[in-house]
Amino acid sequence: MLSKPKVDFVTHEQLDEILSARFSQELRKLSDIPSPSLLKDSQKAVERIARAIKSGEKIVLIGDYDVDGVTSSAITKSFFNEINAPLEVIIPNRFSDGYGVSAKILERVKADLIITVDNGITAVEAAQICKDRGVDLIITDHHTPPEILPEAYAIVNPKLHDCPYPFKEICGAQVAWLLMAQLKKELNINVNMSAYLELLALAIVADVMPLIGINRALVKKGLEMISASKTPAFIIIREFLEKKVLSSEDIGFQIAPRLNSAGRLEDASIALNFLLSKSEKEAYEYFEILDSLNRQRKAIESDVTQEASLKVDKSSKVIVAFGDEWNEGVVGIVASRLVGSFGVPAIVLSVKNGIAKGSARSIGDVDIYELISTQMNLLEKFGGHKMAAGLSLKVENLEQFINNITKEALKIDKDKFIPKDSVLAKLKGSDINFDLINLMQKYEPYGEANPRPKFLLEDATVEKISLFGNSEHSKIDLHVDGYQHQLVLFREALSLETKSMSCSYGVGKNVWNGKVSLQLIIERVYE
């Protein structure tokens, strides 16, 4: 078990000041969103797209298989549908095609113009193939650019060193949306770009973008729109969650995993078809498939996580775990699980046909992209950003890679490993109430860079423990300063003999059969 953090008690007034300080210097309104024209190459890109539309050229969109990539594809396809312009959408299959626009995917693409969304910034080989064929390639991406850029017709990415767009931490769907907004202006047509905010909210939260600045404004408005949306996919989502009002946590923990499961286990086109469904019946049928795939994903992920955990060197500042033919679709989630368990960045690789391929996840302020890029000479493919990355290398280079990156990780300041969602404070038992809920609601949506406050409970007297959900979860009745509260611990069965406990927990509302109650959910149990 982990040791307890050292934090002080806070009152509601002090908590209000702490949360308010997170947003003291930020842009908060949709009207503050910088002009799409500030994205480097965006005007060049929209002029080329407009010319292709007007002359009837074949335009193909190549997306990515995660939620951000699928949502980027859905936004762009919906825009083209609205202006009655043909657009073929291809989302590569993780297992047969690999990632993004690649030499392999180009074997089955015939087009005059190819546009990427949420990928392409590392596609040097694919860009050269397009150039040789006389096909114009427009790359829209948000991942960290490598030193050598693809020779594309245009590259739209806020992270380019000479891109003047002032807000760099936006996801692929936002880049695609901004480009469509500029295309609307170029074509001089009337399209309501705010209609896509419900899709943007999905992508921003699912891709773990910081919920500050324009991201916060977009997600807040997007969540409001989802609550009243007539879009079949969002009607089904509300019915599934049995909620009229959705939170960012609902997206992050309930909806994103189901959308991602399609690309992880089968094909992301299932998720795309769900988002683009024309009727509730169609949306329901696709969601049933997504839900089934998600259950399969959980089982596979659990097996791989157990196996990977046994291979962890607990003394290392970075985990590198690998196994023969682990499912490539779950290695990213397994990496996240290992980060949560061991408190250091994790790289999880599946070994097949002499290639180790997988994903990396980070913690705190450790830049995993920068860390892995120190070993570029050993890698076959690599891409990503500060908190997550994908990579592949030959098995013969794996031992050297592990040795080298382990040494590099030792150079990182230990303070950078501190999780950003660490415990904020302690609360008196009398302060755990609905006034606390109302206070915290002022600062939603919560997520990356605006974590939902977590609180510390120390040595509380346990009155009763009951297990539920096939004894997989625990419900704990206990006293905090003489006040009785009930906490829930998911995915862990506590000993029924436990007499006292210390833990971190989050506070929320639980609505069941029309009755609203406080819900205290345990995050971690401490020694």
Short mmCIF file of C-alpha atoms in Angstrom, two decimals:
data_model
loop_
_atom_site.label_atom_id
_atom_site.label_comp_id
_atom_site.label_asym_id
_atom_site.label_seq_id
_atom_site.Cartn_x
_atom_site.Cartn_y
_atom_site.Cartn_z
CA MET A 1 0.00 0.00 0.00
CA LEU A 2 1.01 3.64 -0.53
CA SER A 3 1.90 5.99 2.31
CA LYS A 4 -0.51 8.76 3.27
CA PRO A 5 0.13 12.23 1.80
CA LYS A 6 0.56 15.16 4.19
CA VAL A 7 -2.19 17.74 3.71
CA ASP A 8 -4.06 20.26 5.88
CA PHE A 9 -7.72 20.72 6.68
CA VAL A 10 -9.63 23.24 4.57
CA THR A 11 -12.95 24.96 5.01
CA HIS A 12 -15.40 25.47 2.15
CA GLU A 13 -14.22 29.07 1.84
CA GLN A 14 -10.56 28.03 1.56
CA LEU A 15 -11.44 25.34 -0.99
CA ASP A 16 -13.29 27.93 -3.06
CA GLU A 17 -10.17 30.12 -3.12
CA ILE A 18 -7.93 27.20 -4.12
CA LEU A 19 -10.16 26.14 -7.01
CA SER A 20 -10.75 29.69 -8.19
CA ALA A 21 -7.00 30.29 -8.41
CA ARG A 22 -6.74 27.62 -11.12
CA PHE A 23 -8.52 29.94 -13.56
CA SER A 24 -7.32 33.38 -12.50
CA GLN A 25 -5.60 34.19 -15.81
CA GLU A 26 -7.40 32.14 -18.41
CA LEU A 27 -9.68 32.74 -21.39
CA ARG A 28 -13.12 31.48 -20.47
CA LYS A 29 -15.48 32.31 -23.35
CA LEU A 30 -16.06 30.72 -26.74
CA SER A 31 -15.59 34.17 -28.26
CA ASP A 32 -11.99 34.07 -27.01
CA ILE A 33 -11.09 31.17 -29.33
CA PRO A 34 -8.24 32.39 -31.57
CA SER A 35 -8.91 32.64 -35.30
CA PRO A 36 -8.28 29.44 -37.30
CA SER A 37 -6.24 31.57 -39.72
CA LEU A 38 -3.48 31.69 -37.09
CA LEU A 39 -2.80 28.00 -37.72
CA LYS A 40 0.19 27.82 -40.01
CA ASP A 41 -0.64 26.54 -43.52
CA SER A 42 -4.38 26.63 -42.76
CA GLN A 43 -5.18 29.13 -45.53
CA LYS A 44 -3.08 27.21 -48.02
CA ALA A 45 -4.90 24.02 -46.98
CA VAL A 46 -8.43 25.40 -47.30
CA GLU A 47 -7.71 26.98 -50.67
CA ARG A 48 -6.59 23.57 -51.94
CA ILE A 49 -9.62 21.79 -50.41
CA ALA A 50 -12.00 24.39 -51.86
CA ARG A 51 -10.44 23.95 -55.30
CA ALA A 52 -10.81 20.18 -55.05
CA ILE A 53 -14.47 20.46 -54.04
CA LYS A 54 -15.31 22.88 -56.85
CA SER A 55 -13.53 20.83 -59.52
CA GLY A 56 -14.94 17.49 -58.36
CA GLU A 57 -11.60 15.93 -57.41
CA LYS A 58 -11.53 12.74 -55.34
CA ILE A 59 -10.89 13.66 -51.68
CA VAL A 60 -10.02 10.99 -49.11
CA LEU A 61 -9.80 11.54 -45.37
CA ILE A 62 -7.51 9.32 -43.29
CA GLY A 63 -8.24 9.31 -39.56
CA ASP A 64 -7.07 7.46 -36.47
CA TYR A 65 -8.61 4.67 -34.42
CA ASP A 66 -8.88 6.39 -31.03
CA VAL A 67 -11.74 8.66 -29.89
CA ASP A 68 -9.95 11.81 -31.02
CA GLY A 69 -9.28 10.37 -34.47
CA VAL A 70 -12.79 8.97 -34.86
CA THR A 71 -14.35 12.24 -33.70
CA SER A 72 -12.09 14.26 -36.01
CA SER A 73 -13.32 12.07 -38.87
CA ALA A 74 -16.95 12.46 -37.79
CA ILE A 75 -16.70 16.26 -37.66
CA THR A 76 -15.04 16.51 -41.07
CA LYS A 77 -17.42 14.01 -42.69
CA SER A 78 -20.45 15.77 -41.19
CA PHE A 79 -19.21 19.11 -42.51
CA PHE A 80 -18.74 17.70 -46.02
CA ASN A 81 -22.18 16.09 -45.85
CA GLU A 82 -23.71 19.42 -44.90
CA ILE A 83 -22.21 21.18 -47.91
CA ASN A 84 -23.05 18.21 -50.19
CA ALA A 85 -19.42 17.51 -51.03
CA PRO A 86 -18.21 13.89 -51.45
CA LEU A 87 -15.61 12.68 -48.96
CA GLU A 88 -14.35 9.14 -48.51
CA VAL A 89 -13.32 8.39 -44.94
CA ILE A 90 -10.76 5.69 -44.13
CA ILE A 91 -9.77 4.87 -40.57
CA PRO A 92 -6.81 2.47 -40.59
CA ASN A 93 -7.23 -0.84 -38.84
CA ARG A 94 -4.79 -1.11 -35.95
CA PHE A 95 -3.94 -4.73 -36.74
CA SER A 96 -3.86 -4.87 -40.54
CA ASP A 97 -2.94 -1.28 -41.46
CA GLY A 98 -1.03 0.13 -38.52
CA TYR A 99 -1.21 3.75 -37.45
CA GLY A 100 -2.32 6.69 -39.57
CA VAL A 101 -1.43 7.52 -43.15
CA SER A 102 1.23 4.99 -44.10
CA ALA A 103 2.70 3.22 -47.11
CA LYS A 104 0.44 0.27 -46.33
CA ILE A 105 -2.78 2.27 -46.20
CA LEU A 106 -1.85 4.13 -49.39
CA GLU A 107 -1.84 0.82 -51.27
CA ARG A 108 -5.66 0.93 -51.23
CA VAL A 109 -6.21 4.68 -51.55
CA LYS A 110 -6.96 6.36 -54.85
CA ALA A 111 -7.34 10.10 -54.54
CA ASP A 112 -6.40 13.51 -55.93
CA LEU A 113 -6.25 14.99 -52.44
CA ILE A 114 -5.65 13.24 -49.10
CA ILE A 115 -6.39 14.93 -45.78
CA THR A 116 -5.30 13.45 -42.46
CA VAL A 117 -6.91 14.13 -39.10
CA ASP A 118 -5.20 13.41 -35.77
CA ASN A 119 -2.21 11.82 -37.53
CA GLY A 120 0.45 12.33 -40.17
CA ILE A 121 3.05 14.51 -38.49
CA THR A 122 5.60 11.65 -38.61
CA ALA A 123 4.48 10.24 -41.99
CA VAL A 124 7.65 11.02 -43.96
CA GLU A 125 7.46 7.87 -46.11
CA ALA A 126 3.76 8.28 -46.90
CA ALA A 127 4.25 11.92 -47.84
CA GLN A 128 6.98 10.94 -50.29
CA ILE A 129 4.71 8.30 -51.87
CA CYS A 130 1.98 10.92 -52.31
CA LYS A 131 4.46 13.32 -53.83
CA ASP A 132 5.71 10.68 -56.26
CA ARG A 133 2.13 9.92 -57.30
CA GLY A 134 1.23 13.57 -57.75
CA VAL A 135 -1.30 13.40 -54.91
CA ASP A 136 -1.53 16.45 -52.64
CA LEU A 137 -1.35 15.57 -48.94
CA ILE A 138 -2.72 17.89 -46.27
CA ILE A 139 -1.73 16.85 -42.75
CA THR A 140 -3.77 18.03 -39.77
CA ASP A 141 -2.41 16.82 -36.45
CA HIS A 142 -1.65 17.91 -32.89
CA HIS A 143 1.09 15.47 -31.91
CA THR A 144 4.64 16.65 -31.28
CA PRO A 145 6.46 17.24 -34.59
CA PRO A 146 9.71 15.35 -35.19
CA GLU A 147 12.87 17.10 -36.37
CA ILE A 148 12.29 15.98 -39.96
CA LEU A 149 8.80 16.85 -41.20
CA PRO A 150 6.94 15.09 -44.02
CA GLU A 151 7.06 16.87 -47.38
CA ALA A 152 3.32 17.48 -47.54
CA TYR A 153 1.35 20.09 -49.48
CA ALA A 154 0.36 21.65 -46.14
CA ILE A 155 0.85 20.79 -42.47
CA VAL A 156 -1.63 22.21 -39.97
CA ASN A 157 -0.41 21.55 -36.43
CA PRO A 158 -0.36 24.10 -33.58
CA LYS A 159 2.79 22.50 -32.19
CA LEU A 160 4.92 23.41 -35.21
CA HIS A 161 7.66 25.68 -33.87
CA ASP A 162 6.74 28.48 -36.29
CA CYS A 163 2.96 28.17 -35.90
CA PRO A 164 1.56 31.37 -34.33
CA TYR A 165 -1.62 29.75 -32.98
CA PRO A 166 -1.47 30.81 -29.30
CA PHE A 167 -3.12 27.80 -27.65
CA LYS A 168 -0.97 24.76 -28.35
CA GLU A 169 -2.67 22.09 -26.22
CA ILE A 170 -5.60 21.24 -28.47
CA CYS A 171 -6.59 17.82 -29.77
CA GLY A 172 -6.83 16.54 -33.33
CA ALA A 173 -10.60 17.09 -33.48
CA GLN A 174 -10.12 20.75 -32.59
CA VAL A 175 -7.58 21.18 -35.38
CA ALA A 176 -9.99 19.56 -37.84
CA TRP A 177 -12.87 21.71 -36.58
CA LEU A 178 -10.86 24.91 -36.87
CA LEU A 179 -9.82 23.99 -40.40
CA MET A 180 -13.46 23.33 -41.37
CA ALA A 181 -14.37 26.73 -39.89
CA GLN A 182 -11.81 28.33 -42.15
CA LEU A 183 -13.00 26.27 -45.12
CA LYS A 184 -16.52 27.57 -44.45
CA LYS A 185 -15.16 31.11 -44.73
CA GLU A 186 -13.20 30.26 -47.88
CA LEU A 187 -16.31 28.77 -49.54
CA ASN A 188 -18.45 31.67 -48.26
CA ILE A 189 -21.20 29.34 -47.05
CA ASN A 190 -23.47 29.21 -44.02
CA VAL A 191 -22.63 26.33 -41.66
CA ASN A 192 -23.23 26.40 -37.92
CA MET A 193 -19.83 25.37 -36.57
CA SER A 194 -21.09 25.35 -32.96
CA ALA A 195 -23.22 22.32 -33.86
CA TYR A 196 -20.04 20.24 -33.63
CA LEU A 197 -19.24 21.20 -30.02
CA GLU A 198 -20.85 18.06 -28.59
CA LEU A 199 -18.40 15.98 -30.66
CA LEU A 200 -15.51 18.25 -29.67
CA ALA A 201 -16.32 17.75 -25.98
CA LEU A 202 -15.98 13.99 -26.49
CA ALA A 203 -12.58 14.35 -28.14
CA ILE A 204 -11.09 16.92 -25.77
CA VAL A 205 -11.95 14.90 -22.67
CA ALA A 206 -11.10 11.50 -24.18
CA ASP A 207 -7.71 12.71 -25.43
CA VAL A 208 -6.91 14.12 -21.98
CA MET A 209 -6.42 17.70 -23.09
CA PRO A 210 -5.98 20.27 -20.27
CA LEU A 211 -9.41 21.60 -19.27
CA ILE A 212 -8.30 25.22 -19.09
CA GLY A 213 -8.56 28.12 -21.53
CA ILE A 214 -10.52 27.43 -24.70
CA ASN A 215 -10.64 23.71 -23.96
CA ARG A 216 -12.63 24.38 -20.81
CA ALA A 217 -15.02 26.71 -22.65
CA LEU A 218 -15.58 24.18 -25.44
CA VAL A 219 -16.16 21.22 -23.13
CA LYS A 220 -18.49 23.17 -20.87
CA LYS A 221 -20.66 24.23 -23.82
CA GLY A 222 -20.37 20.82 -25.47
CA LEU A 223 -21.63 19.04 -22.34
CA GLU A 224 -24.59 21.41 -22.16
CA MET A 225 -25.40 20.61 -25.79
CA ILE A 226 -25.11 16.85 -25.23
CA SER A 227 -27.75 17.11 -22.49
CA ALA A 228 -30.30 18.43 -25.00
CA SER A 229 -28.91 16.86 -28.19
CA LYS A 230 -31.26 15.36 -30.76
CA THR A 231 -28.34 13.51 -32.38
CA PRO A 232 -29.14 9.76 -32.26
CA ALA A 233 -25.74 8.82 -30.81
CA PHE A 234 -26.08 11.22 -27.89
CA ILE A 235 -29.70 10.18 -27.24
CA ILE A 236 -28.44 6.61 -26.85
CA ILE A 237 -25.55 7.73 -24.65
CA ARG A 238 -27.94 9.55 -22.30
CA GLU A 239 -30.23 6.51 -22.18
CA PHE A 240 -27.31 4.19 -21.44
CA LEU A 241 -26.03 6.38 -18.59
CA GLU A 242 -29.60 7.06 -17.41
CA LYS A 243 -28.64 10.72 -17.12
CA LYS A 244 -29.95 13.92 -18.60
CA VAL A 245 -26.85 15.91 -17.68
CA LEU A 246 -23.43 14.45 -18.49
CA SER A 247 -20.11 15.27 -16.84
CA SER A 248 -16.59 15.07 -18.21
CA GLU A 249 -16.09 12.00 -16.00
CA ASP A 250 -19.01 10.29 -17.75
CA ILE A 251 -17.19 10.77 -21.03
CA GLY A 252 -13.79 9.78 -19.67
CA PHE A 253 -14.84 6.67 -17.76
CA GLN A 254 -18.01 5.46 -19.50
CA ILE A 255 -18.24 6.64 -23.10
CA ALA A 256 -14.63 7.00 -24.29
CA PRO A 257 -13.68 3.40 -23.33
CA ARG A 258 -16.60 2.06 -25.36
CA LEU A 259 -15.78 4.19 -28.38
CA ASN A 260 -12.12 3.21 -28.11
CA SER A 261 -12.93 -0.49 -27.82
CA ALA A 262 -13.83 -0.68 -31.52
CA GLY A 263 -10.35 0.31 -32.65
CA ARG A 264 -8.68 -1.68 -29.89
CA LEU A 265 -10.30 -5.02 -30.75
CA GLU A 266 -11.88 -4.82 -34.20
CA ASP A 267 -12.26 -1.72 -36.38
CA ALA A 268 -12.83 1.93 -35.45
CA SER A 269 -15.37 2.32 -38.24
CA ILE A 270 -17.90 0.86 -35.78
CA ALA A 271 -17.41 3.88 -33.50
CA LEU A 272 -17.51 6.27 -36.46
CA ASN A 273 -20.76 4.75 -37.71
CA PHE A 274 -22.21 5.09 -34.22
CA LEU A 275 -21.41 8.81 -34.06
CA LEU A 276 -22.78 9.36 -37.58
CA SER A 277 -25.92 7.25 -37.09
CA LYS A 278 -29.02 8.68 -38.77
CA SER A 279 -31.56 7.05 -36.42
CA GLU A 280 -31.81 5.94 -32.80
CA LYS A 281 -32.29 2.34 -33.96
CA GLU A 282 -29.04 2.46 -35.94
CA ALA A 283 -27.19 4.16 -33.07
CA TYR A 284 -28.49 1.60 -30.58
CA GLU A 285 -27.31 -1.31 -32.73
CA TYR A 286 -23.81 0.12 -33.03
CA PHE A 287 -23.69 0.96 -29.32
CA GLU A 288 -24.61 -2.63 -28.46
CA ILE A 289 -21.55 -3.76 -30.45
CA LEU A 290 -19.35 -1.16 -28.72
CA ASP A 291 -20.57 -2.23 -25.29
CA SER A 292 -19.88 -5.89 -26.08
CA LEU A 293 -16.39 -5.07 -27.35
CA ASN A 294 -15.71 -3.06 -24.22
CA ARG A 295 -16.54 -6.05 -22.03
CA GLN A 296 -14.13 -8.17 -24.08
CA ARG A 297 -11.51 -5.44 -23.81
CA LYS A 298 -11.78 -5.40 -20.00
CA ALA A 299 -11.16 -9.15 -19.79
CA ILE A 300 -8.15 -9.04 -22.12
CA GLU A 301 -6.76 -5.96 -20.39
CA SER A 302 -7.04 -7.60 -16.97
CA ASP A 303 -5.06 -10.64 -18.12
CA VAL A 304 -2.30 -8.55 -19.75
CA THR A 305 -2.09 -6.21 -16.75
CA GLN A 306 -1.56 -9.14 -14.37
CA GLU A 307 1.12 -10.59 -16.61
CA ALA A 308 2.85 -7.23 -17.13
CA SER A 309 2.80 -6.43 -13.39
CA LEU A 310 4.90 -9.52 -12.71
CA LYS A 311 7.61 -8.17 -15.03
CA VAL A 312 7.94 -4.75 -13.38
CA ASP A 313 11.29 -3.69 -11.92
CA LYS A 314 10.03 -1.74 -8.89
CA SER A 315 13.35 0.06 -8.47
CA SER A 316 13.25 1.65 -11.93
CA LYS A 317 12.06 5.19 -12.70
CA VAL A 318 10.42 3.95 -15.89
CA ILE A 319 8.61 0.66 -16.50
CA VAL A 320 9.22 -1.27 -19.73
CA ALA A 321 7.11 -4.43 -19.86
CA PHE A 322 6.78 -6.68 -22.91
CA GLY A 323 5.20 -9.99 -23.80
CA ASP A 324 4.66 -12.27 -26.77
CA GLU A 325 1.64 -11.30 -28.83
CA TRP A 326 -0.10 -9.24 -26.15
CA ASN A 327 -3.15 -7.61 -27.72
CA GLU A 328 -1.93 -4.36 -29.28
CA GLY A 329 -5.29 -2.75 -28.62
CA VAL A 330 -4.96 -2.85 -24.82
CA VAL A 331 -1.28 -2.11 -24.22
CA GLY A 332 -1.99 1.62 -23.82
CA ILE A 333 -4.56 0.95 -21.11
CA VAL A 334 -2.21 -1.52 -19.43
CA ALA A 335 0.48 1.16 -19.43
CA SER A 336 -1.96 3.51 -17.67
CA ARG A 337 -2.75 0.83 -15.09
CA LEU A 338 0.95 0.31 -14.37
CA VAL A 339 1.47 4.06 -14.00
CA GLY A 340 -1.36 4.13 -11.44
CA SER A 341 0.03 1.17 -9.52
CA PHE A 342 3.73 2.02 -9.48
CA GLY A 343 3.84 5.83 -9.83
CA VAL A 344 6.30 6.01 -12.73
CA PRO A 345 5.91 6.24 -16.54
CA ALA A 346 5.23 2.93 -18.25
CA ILE A 347 5.96 1.51 -21.70
CA VAL A 348 4.11 -1.70 -22.63
CA LEU A 349 5.10 -3.59 -25.77
CA SER A 350 3.67 -6.52 -27.67
CA VAL A 351 6.28 -8.69 -29.38
CA LYS A 352 5.36 -10.26 -32.70
CA ASN A 353 7.37 -11.27 -35.78
CA GLY A 354 10.57 -9.74 -34.43
CA ILE A 355 8.99 -6.34 -33.68
CA ALA A 356 8.11 -4.91 -30.27
CA LYS A 357 5.22 -2.49 -30.70
CA GLY A 358 3.24 -0.65 -28.08
CA SER A 359 2.31 2.42 -26.09
CA ALA A 360 3.68 4.62 -23.35
CA ARG A 361 1.92 6.64 -20.66
CA SER A 362 3.39 9.21 -18.30
CA ILE A 363 2.78 10.72 -14.88
CA GLY A 364 3.04 14.19 -13.37
CA ASP A 365 5.34 16.44 -15.37
CA VAL A 366 7.50 13.69 -16.90
CA ASP A 367 7.62 14.24 -20.68
CA ILE A 368 7.40 10.70 -22.04
CA TYR A 369 7.85 11.89 -25.63
CA GLU A 370 11.11 13.60 -24.74
CA LEU A 371 12.29 10.60 -22.72
CA ILE A 372 11.66 8.06 -25.50
CA SER A 373 13.06 10.39 -28.18
CA THR A 374 16.50 10.03 -26.55
CA GLN A 375 16.49 6.54 -28.10
CA MET A 376 15.41 7.50 -31.62
CA ASN A 377 18.31 5.58 -33.15
CA LEU A 378 16.82 2.33 -31.80
CA LEU A 379 13.24 2.95 -32.92
CA GLU A 380 11.43 1.95 -36.10
CA LYS A 381 8.41 4.20 -35.54
CA PHE A 382 7.60 6.76 -32.88
CA GLY A 383 5.08 9.54 -32.22
CA GLY A 384 3.00 11.15 -29.51
CA HIS A 385 3.09 13.96 -27.00
CA LYS A 386 4.09 14.72 -23.40
CA MET A 387 1.72 12.29 -21.66
CA ALA A 388 1.34 9.47 -24.21
CA ALA A 389 3.24 7.96 -27.12
CA GLY A 390 3.32 5.03 -29.52
CA LEU A 391 6.49 3.27 -30.63
CA SER A 392 7.94 0.20 -32.26
CA LEU A 393 11.44 -1.27 -32.43
CA LYS A 394 13.19 -4.47 -33.45
CA VAL A 395 13.35 -7.10 -30.72
CA GLU A 396 17.13 -7.26 -31.10
CA ASN A 397 17.27 -3.61 -29.90
CA LEU A 398 14.92 -4.10 -26.96
CA GLU A 399 17.51 -4.88 -24.28
CA GLN A 400 19.61 -1.86 -25.19
CA PHE A 401 16.49 0.33 -25.31
CA ILE A 402 15.49 -0.73 -21.79
CA ASN A 403 18.99 -0.20 -20.40
CA ASN A 404 19.36 3.21 -22.02
CA ILE A 405 15.94 4.59 -21.16
CA THR A 406 16.23 3.36 -17.57
CA LYS A 407 19.44 5.41 -17.22
CA GLU A 408 17.84 8.45 -18.87
CA ALA A 409 14.90 8.31 -16.47
CA LEU A 410 17.28 8.57 -13.50
CA LYS A 411 18.24 12.06 -14.72
CA ILE A 412 14.67 13.36 -14.32
CA ASP A 413 13.93 15.53 -11.27
CA LYS A 414 12.04 13.44 -8.70
CA ASP A 415 9.42 16.21 -8.25
CA LYS A 416 8.27 15.65 -11.82
CA PHE A 417 6.96 12.21 -10.87
CA ILE A 418 4.36 13.64 -8.47
CA PRO A 419 0.86 12.93 -9.89
CA LYS A 420 -1.08 16.05 -10.80
CA ASP A 421 -4.27 14.67 -9.32
CA SER A 422 -2.77 14.20 -5.88
CA VAL A 423 -4.79 14.70 -2.70
CA LEU A 424 -5.75 18.33 -2.12
CA ALA A 425 -6.75 18.56 1.54
CA LYS A 426 -8.64 17.09 4.50
CA LEU A 427 -12.26 17.90 5.37
CA LYS A 428 -14.07 17.84 8.69
CA GLY A 429 -16.95 15.39 8.80
CA SER A 430 -19.42 18.26 9.08
CA ASP A 431 -18.09 19.80 5.84
CA ILE A 432 -18.81 16.70 3.75
CA ASN A 433 -22.28 17.79 2.63
CA PHE A 434 -24.37 19.12 -0.26
CA ASP A 435 -22.91 22.62 0.19
CA LEU A 436 -19.56 21.04 -0.72
CA ILE A 437 -21.16 19.51 -3.84
CA ASN A 438 -22.60 22.88 -4.88
CA LEU A 439 -19.23 24.55 -4.36
CA MET A 440 -17.41 21.99 -6.49
CA GLN A 441 -19.98 22.22 -9.28
CA LYS A 442 -18.92 25.83 -9.85
CA TYR A 443 -15.59 24.62 -11.22
CA GLU A 444 -16.74 21.84 -13.55
CA PRO A 445 -15.84 20.38 -15.96
CA TYR A 446 -13.01 18.57 -14.21
CA GLY A 447 -10.22 16.75 -15.98
CA GLU A 448 -6.61 17.23 -17.04
CA ALA A 449 -5.10 20.44 -15.52
CA ASN A 450 -8.31 20.90 -13.50
CA PRO A 451 -8.53 17.66 -11.51
CA ARG A 452 -11.62 16.99 -9.41
CA PRO A 453 -10.52 17.63 -5.81
CA LYS A 454 -9.56 14.56 -3.84
CA PHE A 455 -9.57 14.58 -0.07
CA LEU A 456 -7.78 12.61 2.65
CA LEU A 457 -9.52 10.61 5.33
CA GLU A 458 -7.31 9.52 8.24
CA ASP A 459 -7.89 6.70 10.71
CA ALA A 460 -11.67 6.76 10.40
CA THR A 461 -13.62 4.28 12.51
CA VAL A 462 -15.26 1.63 10.35
CA GLU A 463 -18.73 0.51 11.45
CA LYS A 464 -19.64 -1.87 8.67
CA ILE A 465 -18.29 -3.22 5.38
CA SER A 466 -20.51 -4.89 2.82
CA LEU A 467 -19.50 -6.32 -0.54
CA PHE A 468 -21.51 -6.02 -3.74
CA GLY A 469 -21.21 -6.69 -7.48
CA ASN A 470 -20.16 -10.35 -7.11
CA SER A 471 -18.03 -9.26 -4.13
CA GLU A 472 -15.82 -7.17 -6.42
CA HIS A 473 -16.67 -3.83 -4.76
CA SER A 474 -16.88 -2.61 -1.15
CA LYS A 475 -19.33 -0.33 0.63
CA ILE A 476 -17.96 1.13 3.88
CA ASP A 477 -19.98 2.82 6.64
CA LEU A 478 -17.72 4.86 8.92
CA HIS A 479 -17.50 7.84 11.26
CA VAL A 480 -15.63 11.05 10.45
CA ASP A 481 -15.48 13.38 13.48
CA GLY A 482 -18.70 11.88 14.77
CA TYR A 483 -20.50 12.23 11.44
CA GLN A 484 -21.56 9.06 9.65
CA HIS A 485 -20.65 8.72 5.96
CA GLN A 486 -20.69 5.92 3.42
CA LEU A 487 -17.85 5.38 0.96
CA VAL A 488 -17.63 3.08 -2.04
CA LEU A 489 -14.48 1.29 -3.15
CA PHE A 490 -14.70 -0.12 -6.65
CA ARG A 491 -12.70 -3.10 -7.94
CA GLU A 492 -11.49 -4.13 -4.49
CA ALA A 493 -12.99 -6.30 -1.76
CA LEU A 494 -11.97 -5.03 1.68
CA SER A 495 -11.61 -7.40 4.59
CA LEU A 496 -14.83 -7.44 6.60
CA GLU A 497 -12.66 -7.33 9.73
CA THR A 498 -11.26 -3.86 8.93
CA LYS A 499 -11.83 -1.60 11.96
CA SER A 500 -10.29 1.68 10.76
CA MET A 501 -9.00 3.06 7.49
CA SER A 502 -7.22 5.92 5.78
CA CYS A 503 -7.93 6.73 2.15
CA SER A 504 -8.25 9.41 -0.49
CA TYR A 505 -11.70 9.99 -1.91
CA GLY A 506 -13.72 12.09 -4.30
CA VAL A 507 -17.13 13.60 -3.62
CA GLY A 508 -20.06 13.56 -6.01
CA LYS A 509 -23.80 13.14 -6.36
CA ASN A 510 -25.54 9.84 -6.88
CA VAL A 511 -28.97 9.88 -8.49
CA TRP A 512 -30.94 6.66 -8.20
CA ASN A 513 -34.70 6.25 -8.71
CA GLY A 514 -35.12 10.00 -8.45
CA LYS A 515 -33.34 10.16 -5.09
CA VAL A 516 -30.19 12.28 -4.79
CA SER A 517 -27.52 11.36 -2.25
CA LEU A 518 -23.89 12.13 -1.51
CA GLN A 519 -21.48 9.70 -3.14
CA LEU A 520 -17.98 9.36 -1.70
CA ILE A 521 -15.77 7.22 -3.91
CA ILE A 522 -12.45 5.94 -2.60
CA GLU A 523 -9.47 6.55 -4.88
CA ARG A 524 -6.70 4.91 -2.85
CA VAL A 525 -6.43 3.06 0.44
CA TYR A 526 -3.37 3.97 2.54
CA GLU A 527 -1.40 2.19 5.20
#
